[in-house]
Amino acid sequence: MTSKILIIGACGQIGSELAQALRNKHGKDNVVASDIDSRNMEVVQSGPFEIVDAKDYNSVKNCIDKYDIDTVYLMAAMLSATGEKNPMAAWDLNMNSLFHVLNLAKDGVIKKVFWPSSIAVFGSNTPKENTPQHTIMEPSTVYGITKQVGERWCEYYFKNYGVDVRSIRYPGIISWKTLPGGGTTDYAIDIYHKALTEKSYECFLSADTSLPMMFMDDAIKATINLMEAPEEDVKIRSSYNLAAMSFTPQDLFEAIKKHIPDFTITFNPDFRQKIADSWPKSIDDTSARNDWHWQHAFDIEKMTVEMLEKLGEKYGVRIS
Ligand code: SER
């Protein structure tokens, strides 16, 4: 039987590309996109779309009942930088949406759940290089706290209620289609836009801040691969470490400068520096590679070529 999928938060950075990928794969009518508003016209017009408030149990359940959904990707969340400005709103959205979906799975209304976690679950006392799957987790942002607690609940629902919930700790995700909202890793997207439009960029992190990152195509591939993996291969039910590359703003600047020689950068760290400093520099994702055969395809060079080409088309700027 074809599964009927609901994406909650489908107008966001990852949700919108996931919607497209899943619609291409399963047919547009089998993938219902939903969000709190209809700001992404491509998502709204490329298949069924509903307004759903992830914080509201009835709003989520009504949509699931209407389309006979069996699989939910819960992509709605408030990210690290925005969450620090409004901690209670971040807690409210990130936790309540997860409980609604986990409880619907526990009650047998849906069968399978994807819920993203993040490198933000780690904190200052976590080993920073090759951060292990199982290690000290003392997140310092409200976003990280919701993700860590969420991971505990996912594992709890799996162990105690048999809920088939799967999760990835996404690194910073870099993409060209939709702008991200309110993350600490977002400089790695802004920089490409500014390189093309202004040939200069003021970075809100310091030159040597190394963070784990991933190109969107890899993130989508990982998400779908994990969801398609046989149940017995998914051995971690909290959330999987996942890695592709790590770089600093200086590294990224140099990679872009190879293509735009007169590009310049300045560094003016703000409150996000403290958040970045509490996160790992690189991630050990051996479990994902062993359990469900994860492999990334994009490194900093390949990603930079793709970003400059796609955004160059958008801005009408040709890169040699
Ligand atoms: N990219 C996210 C953020 O910066 C981390 O998961 O908040």
Coordinates of C-alpha atoms and ligand atoms in Angstrom, one line a residue:
M1 CA 0.0 0.0 0.0
T2 CA 1.3 3.5 -0.9
S3 CA 1.9 5.5 2.2
K4 CA 0.1 8.8 2.7
I5 CA 2.5 11.4 4.0
L6 CA 2.0 14.6 5.8
I7 CA 4.8 17.2 6.1
I8 CA 4.2 19.7 8.9
G9 CA 6.3 22.8 8.4
A10 CA 6.4 22.3 4.6
C11 CA 7.0 25.9 3.7
G12 CA 10.3 26.1 5.7
Q13 CA 13.9 25.6 4.5
I14 CA 14.0 21.8 4.8
G15 CA 10.3 21.0 4.6
S16 CA 9.9 22.7 1.2
E17 CA 12.6 20.6 -0.4
L18 CA 11.5 17.5 1.3
A19 CA 7.9 18.1 0.0
Q20 CA 9.3 18.3 -3.5
A21 CA 11.5 15.2 -3.2
L22 CA 8.7 13.1 -1.6
R23 CA 6.1 14.3 -4.2
N24 CA 8.5 13.3 -7.0
K25 CA 9.0 9.9 -5.4
H26 CA 5.5 9.0 -4.2
G27 CA 3.3 11.0 -6.5
K28 CA 2.0 14.5 -5.5
D29 CA -1.4 13.3 -4.2
N30 CA 0.3 11.0 -1.7
V31 CA 2.2 13.9 0.0
V32 CA 0.2 16.5 1.8
A33 CA 2.2 19.7 2.6
S34 CA 1.1 21.8 5.6
D35 CA 2.3 24.9 7.4
I36 CA 1.0 27.7 9.6
D37 CA 0.8 29.9 6.5
S38 CA 1.0 29.5 2.7
R39 CA 4.1 31.6 2.1
N40 CA 5.8 29.1 -0.3
M41 CA 3.8 29.1 -3.5
E42 CA 5.8 26.3 -5.1
V43 CA 4.9 24.0 -2.2
V44 CA 1.3 25.2 -2.1
Q45 CA 0.7 24.7 -5.8
S46 CA 2.6 21.4 -6.4
G47 CA 0.2 19.1 -4.5
P48 CA -2.3 19.0 -1.7
F49 CA -1.7 21.8 0.9
E50 CA -3.4 22.6 4.2
I51 CA -3.0 25.2 6.8
V52 CA -2.0 23.4 10.0
D53 CA -1.0 24.8 13.4
A54 CA 1.6 22.3 14.7
K55 CA 0.9 23.5 18.3
D56 CA -2.8 22.6 18.0
Y57 CA -3.6 18.9 18.4
N58 CA -6.9 19.2 16.7
S59 CA -5.5 21.1 13.7
V60 CA -2.9 18.3 13.2
K61 CA -5.4 15.5 13.8
N62 CA -8.0 16.9 11.5
C63 CA -5.5 17.0 8.6
I64 CA -4.3 13.5 9.3
D65 CA -7.9 12.2 9.4
K66 CA -8.9 14.1 6.2
Y67 CA -6.2 12.6 4.1
D68 CA -5.9 9.2 5.9
I69 CA -2.2 9.9 6.7
D70 CA 0.1 7.2 8.0
T71 CA 3.5 8.9 8.0
V72 CA 4.3 12.4 9.4
Y73 CA 7.5 14.4 8.9
L74 CA 7.4 17.1 11.6
M75 CA 9.6 19.8 10.3
A76 CA 8.1 22.8 12.1
A77 CA 10.4 24.3 14.7
M78 CA 11.8 27.5 16.1
L79 CA 15.6 27.5 15.5
S80 CA 18.5 28.4 17.8
A81 CA 18.9 32.2 17.3
T82 CA 15.1 33.0 17.1
G83 CA 14.5 30.7 20.1
E84 CA 16.9 32.7 22.3
K85 CA 14.8 35.8 21.6
N86 CA 11.6 34.0 22.6
P87 CA 12.4 31.0 24.8
M88 CA 8.9 30.1 25.9
A89 CA 7.5 30.3 22.3
A90 CA 10.3 28.0 21.2
W91 CA 9.5 25.5 24.0
D92 CA 5.8 25.7 23.2
L93 CA 6.1 25.1 19.5
N94 CA 9.0 22.6 19.5
M95 CA 7.7 20.4 22.4
N96 CA 3.9 20.5 21.9
S97 CA 4.1 19.7 18.1
L98 CA 6.3 16.7 19.0
F99 CA 3.9 15.4 21.7
H100 CA 0.9 15.7 19.3
V101 CA 2.6 13.6 16.7
L102 CA 4.0 11.1 19.1
N103 CA 0.6 10.7 20.8
L104 CA -1.1 10.2 17.4
A105 CA 1.4 7.4 16.7
K106 CA 0.9 5.9 20.1
D107 CA -2.8 5.9 19.6
G108 CA -2.4 4.1 16.2
V109 CA -3.7 7.0 14.1
I110 CA -0.4 7.2 12.2
K111 CA 2.3 4.6 11.8
K112 CA 5.6 6.3 11.3
V113 CA 7.2 9.6 12.4
F114 CA 10.2 11.6 11.3
W115 CA 11.4 14.3 13.7
P116 CA 14.6 16.3 13.2
S117 CA 17.0 16.9 16.0
S118 CA 20.2 19.0 15.7
I119 CA 23.8 19.5 16.6
A120 CA 22.4 22.0 19.1
V121 CA 21.7 19.1 21.5
F122 CA 25.4 19.3 22.4
G123 CA 26.9 21.9 24.7
S124 CA 30.2 23.3 26.0
N125 CA 31.2 20.2 27.9
T126 CA 30.7 17.9 24.9
P127 CA 33.9 16.7 23.1
K128 CA 34.1 19.1 20.2
E129 CA 36.1 17.1 17.6
N130 CA 34.4 14.0 16.2
T131 CA 31.6 14.3 18.7
P132 CA 30.5 10.8 19.5
Q133 CA 26.9 9.5 19.1
H134 CA 26.7 8.9 22.8
T135 CA 28.3 11.7 24.9
I136 CA 27.8 14.5 27.3
M137 CA 24.8 16.6 26.2
E138 CA 24.3 19.9 28.1
P139 CA 22.6 22.2 25.5
S140 CA 22.7 25.9 26.3
T141 CA 20.0 27.2 24.0
V142 CA 16.3 26.7 24.4
Y143 CA 16.3 25.2 20.9
G144 CA 19.0 22.7 22.0
I145 CA 17.1 21.9 25.1
T146 CA 13.9 21.1 23.2
K147 CA 15.8 18.9 20.8
Q148 CA 17.6 17.0 23.6
V149 CA 14.4 16.5 25.6
G150 CA 12.6 15.6 22.3
E151 CA 15.1 12.9 21.6
R152 CA 14.5 11.4 25.1
W153 CA 10.8 11.3 24.4
C154 CA 11.2 9.8 21.0
E155 CA 13.2 6.9 22.5
Y156 CA 10.7 6.6 25.3
Y157 CA 7.8 6.3 22.9
F158 CA 9.6 3.7 20.9
K159 CA 10.6 1.6 23.8
N160 CA 7.3 1.9 25.8
Y161 CA 4.7 2.2 23.1
G162 CA 6.4 0.8 20.0
V163 CA 6.2 4.0 18.1
D164 CA 8.3 3.9 14.9
V165 CA 9.9 7.3 15.2
R166 CA 13.2 8.1 13.4
S167 CA 15.4 11.1 13.8
I168 CA 18.6 12.8 12.6
R169 CA 20.7 15.4 14.4
Y170 CA 21.1 17.7 11.4
P171 CA 24.2 19.9 11.1
G172 CA 23.8 23.3 9.6
I173 CA 21.9 22.8 6.3
I174 CA 22.9 24.9 3.3
S175 CA 20.5 25.4 0.4
W176 CA 19.6 27.9 -2.4
K177 CA 15.9 27.4 -2.9
T178 CA 14.4 28.8 0.4
L179 CA 16.0 31.0 2.9
P180 CA 16.5 29.5 6.4
G181 CA 14.9 31.2 9.4
G182 CA 16.7 32.1 12.6
G183 CA 19.6 29.7 12.8
T184 CA 23.2 30.1 13.9
T185 CA 24.5 28.3 10.9
D186 CA 22.7 30.6 8.5
Y187 CA 25.7 32.7 7.7
A188 CA 26.8 29.8 5.4
I189 CA 23.8 30.6 3.2
D190 CA 23.8 34.4 3.5
I191 CA 27.4 34.5 2.4
Y192 CA 26.6 33.1 -1.0
H193 CA 23.7 35.6 -1.6
K194 CA 25.9 38.5 -0.6
A195 CA 28.9 37.3 -2.6
L196 CA 26.8 37.4 -5.7
T197 CA 24.8 40.6 -5.0
E198 CA 27.3 42.8 -3.1
K199 CA 30.7 41.1 -3.5
S200 CA 31.2 41.6 0.2
Y201 CA 29.8 40.0 3.4
E202 CA 29.8 40.9 7.1
C203 CA 29.9 37.6 9.0
F204 CA 28.2 37.3 12.4
L205 CA 30.6 34.5 13.5
S206 CA 34.4 34.8 13.8
A207 CA 36.7 33.7 11.0
D208 CA 37.8 30.5 12.8
T209 CA 34.4 29.1 14.0
S210 CA 34.3 25.6 12.7
L211 CA 30.9 24.0 12.5
P212 CA 29.4 20.8 11.0
M213 CA 27.5 21.5 7.8
M214 CA 25.7 19.7 5.0
F215 CA 24.3 20.6 1.6
M216 CA 20.5 20.3 1.3
D217 CA 20.6 17.4 -1.2
D218 CA 22.5 15.3 1.2
A219 CA 20.1 16.2 4.1
I220 CA 17.1 15.2 2.0
K221 CA 18.8 12.0 0.9
A222 CA 19.6 11.1 4.5
T223 CA 16.1 11.8 5.7
I224 CA 14.4 9.7 3.0
N225 CA 17.0 6.9 3.4
L226 CA 16.5 6.7 7.2
M227 CA 12.7 6.6 6.7
E228 CA 13.0 3.8 4.1
A229 CA 15.4 1.7 6.1
P230 CA 14.1 -1.6 7.4
E231 CA 12.8 -1.2 10.9
E232 CA 15.5 -3.5 12.4
D233 CA 18.3 -1.4 10.9
V234 CA 17.2 1.7 12.8
K235 CA 19.0 0.9 16.0
I236 CA 19.0 4.4 17.5
R237 CA 15.6 5.8 18.4
S238 CA 16.8 9.0 20.0
S239 CA 18.5 10.6 17.0
Y240 CA 21.4 9.8 14.7
N241 CA 24.6 11.9 14.4
L242 CA 25.0 12.8 10.8
A243 CA 27.9 14.5 9.1
A244 CA 29.2 15.6 5.7
M245 CA 31.7 18.4 6.2
S246 CA 33.0 20.9 8.7
F247 CA 34.4 24.4 7.8
T248 CA 34.9 27.9 9.2
P249 CA 33.7 31.1 7.8
Q250 CA 37.2 31.7 6.5
D251 CA 37.3 28.4 4.7
L252 CA 34.0 29.2 3.1
F253 CA 35.1 32.6 2.1
E254 CA 38.2 31.2 0.4
A255 CA 36.1 28.6 -1.4
I256 CA 33.8 31.3 -2.8
K257 CA 36.7 33.6 -3.6
K258 CA 38.1 31.0 -6.0
H259 CA 35.0 31.8 -8.2
I260 CA 34.5 35.5 -7.3
P261 CA 38.1 36.8 -6.9
D262 CA 37.1 40.3 -5.7
F263 CA 34.8 39.0 -3.0
T264 CA 35.6 40.5 0.5
I265 CA 34.6 39.6 4.0
T266 CA 34.6 41.3 7.4
F267 CA 33.9 39.6 10.8
N268 CA 31.6 41.1 13.4
P269 CA 30.5 38.4 15.8
D270 CA 27.2 38.9 17.6
F271 CA 25.2 36.9 20.1
R272 CA 25.2 33.9 17.8
Q273 CA 29.0 33.5 18.4
K274 CA 28.3 32.2 21.9
I275 CA 25.8 29.6 20.5
A276 CA 28.3 28.5 17.8
D277 CA 31.1 28.2 20.4
S278 CA 29.0 25.7 22.4
W279 CA 28.5 23.4 19.5
P280 CA 30.7 20.7 18.1
K281 CA 33.3 21.4 15.4
S282 CA 32.9 18.0 13.8
I283 CA 30.7 14.9 14.2
D284 CA 31.3 11.2 14.3
D285 CA 28.4 9.6 12.3
T286 CA 29.7 6.0 12.2
S287 CA 26.4 4.7 13.5
A288 CA 24.4 6.2 10.6
R289 CA 27.0 5.0 8.1
N290 CA 26.9 1.4 9.6
D291 CA 23.2 1.1 10.4
W292 CA 21.6 2.5 7.3
H293 CA 24.5 3.0 5.0
W294 CA 24.7 6.8 5.1
Q295 CA 27.1 8.4 2.6
H296 CA 27.3 12.1 1.8
A297 CA 28.0 13.4 -1.7
F298 CA 28.8 17.1 -1.3
D299 CA 32.0 18.7 0.1
I300 CA 32.7 22.4 0.3
E301 CA 33.9 22.7 -3.3
K302 CA 31.1 20.8 -4.9
M303 CA 28.5 22.7 -2.8
T304 CA 30.0 26.0 -3.6
V305 CA 29.9 25.4 -7.3
E306 CA 26.2 24.3 -7.0
M307 CA 25.2 27.3 -4.8
L308 CA 26.9 29.9 -7.0
E309 CA 25.4 28.4 -10.1
K310 CA 21.9 28.2 -8.8
L311 CA 21.8 31.5 -7.0
G312 CA 23.7 33.1 -9.9
E313 CA 20.8 32.1 -12.2
K314 CA 18.4 33.6 -9.7
Y315 CA 20.2 36.9 -9.5
G316 CA 21.2 36.9 -13.2
V317 CA 25.0 36.8 -12.3
R318 CA 27.3 34.6 -14.3
I319 CA 30.2 33.0 -12.5
S320 CA 33.2 31.9 -14.6
Ligands
SER1 N1 20.9 25.1 11.8 C1 20.4 25.1 13.2 C2 20.6 26.4 13.8 O1 21.5 27.1 13.5 C3 21.0 24.0 14.0 O2 20.2 22.9 14.0 O3 19.8 26.8 14.7

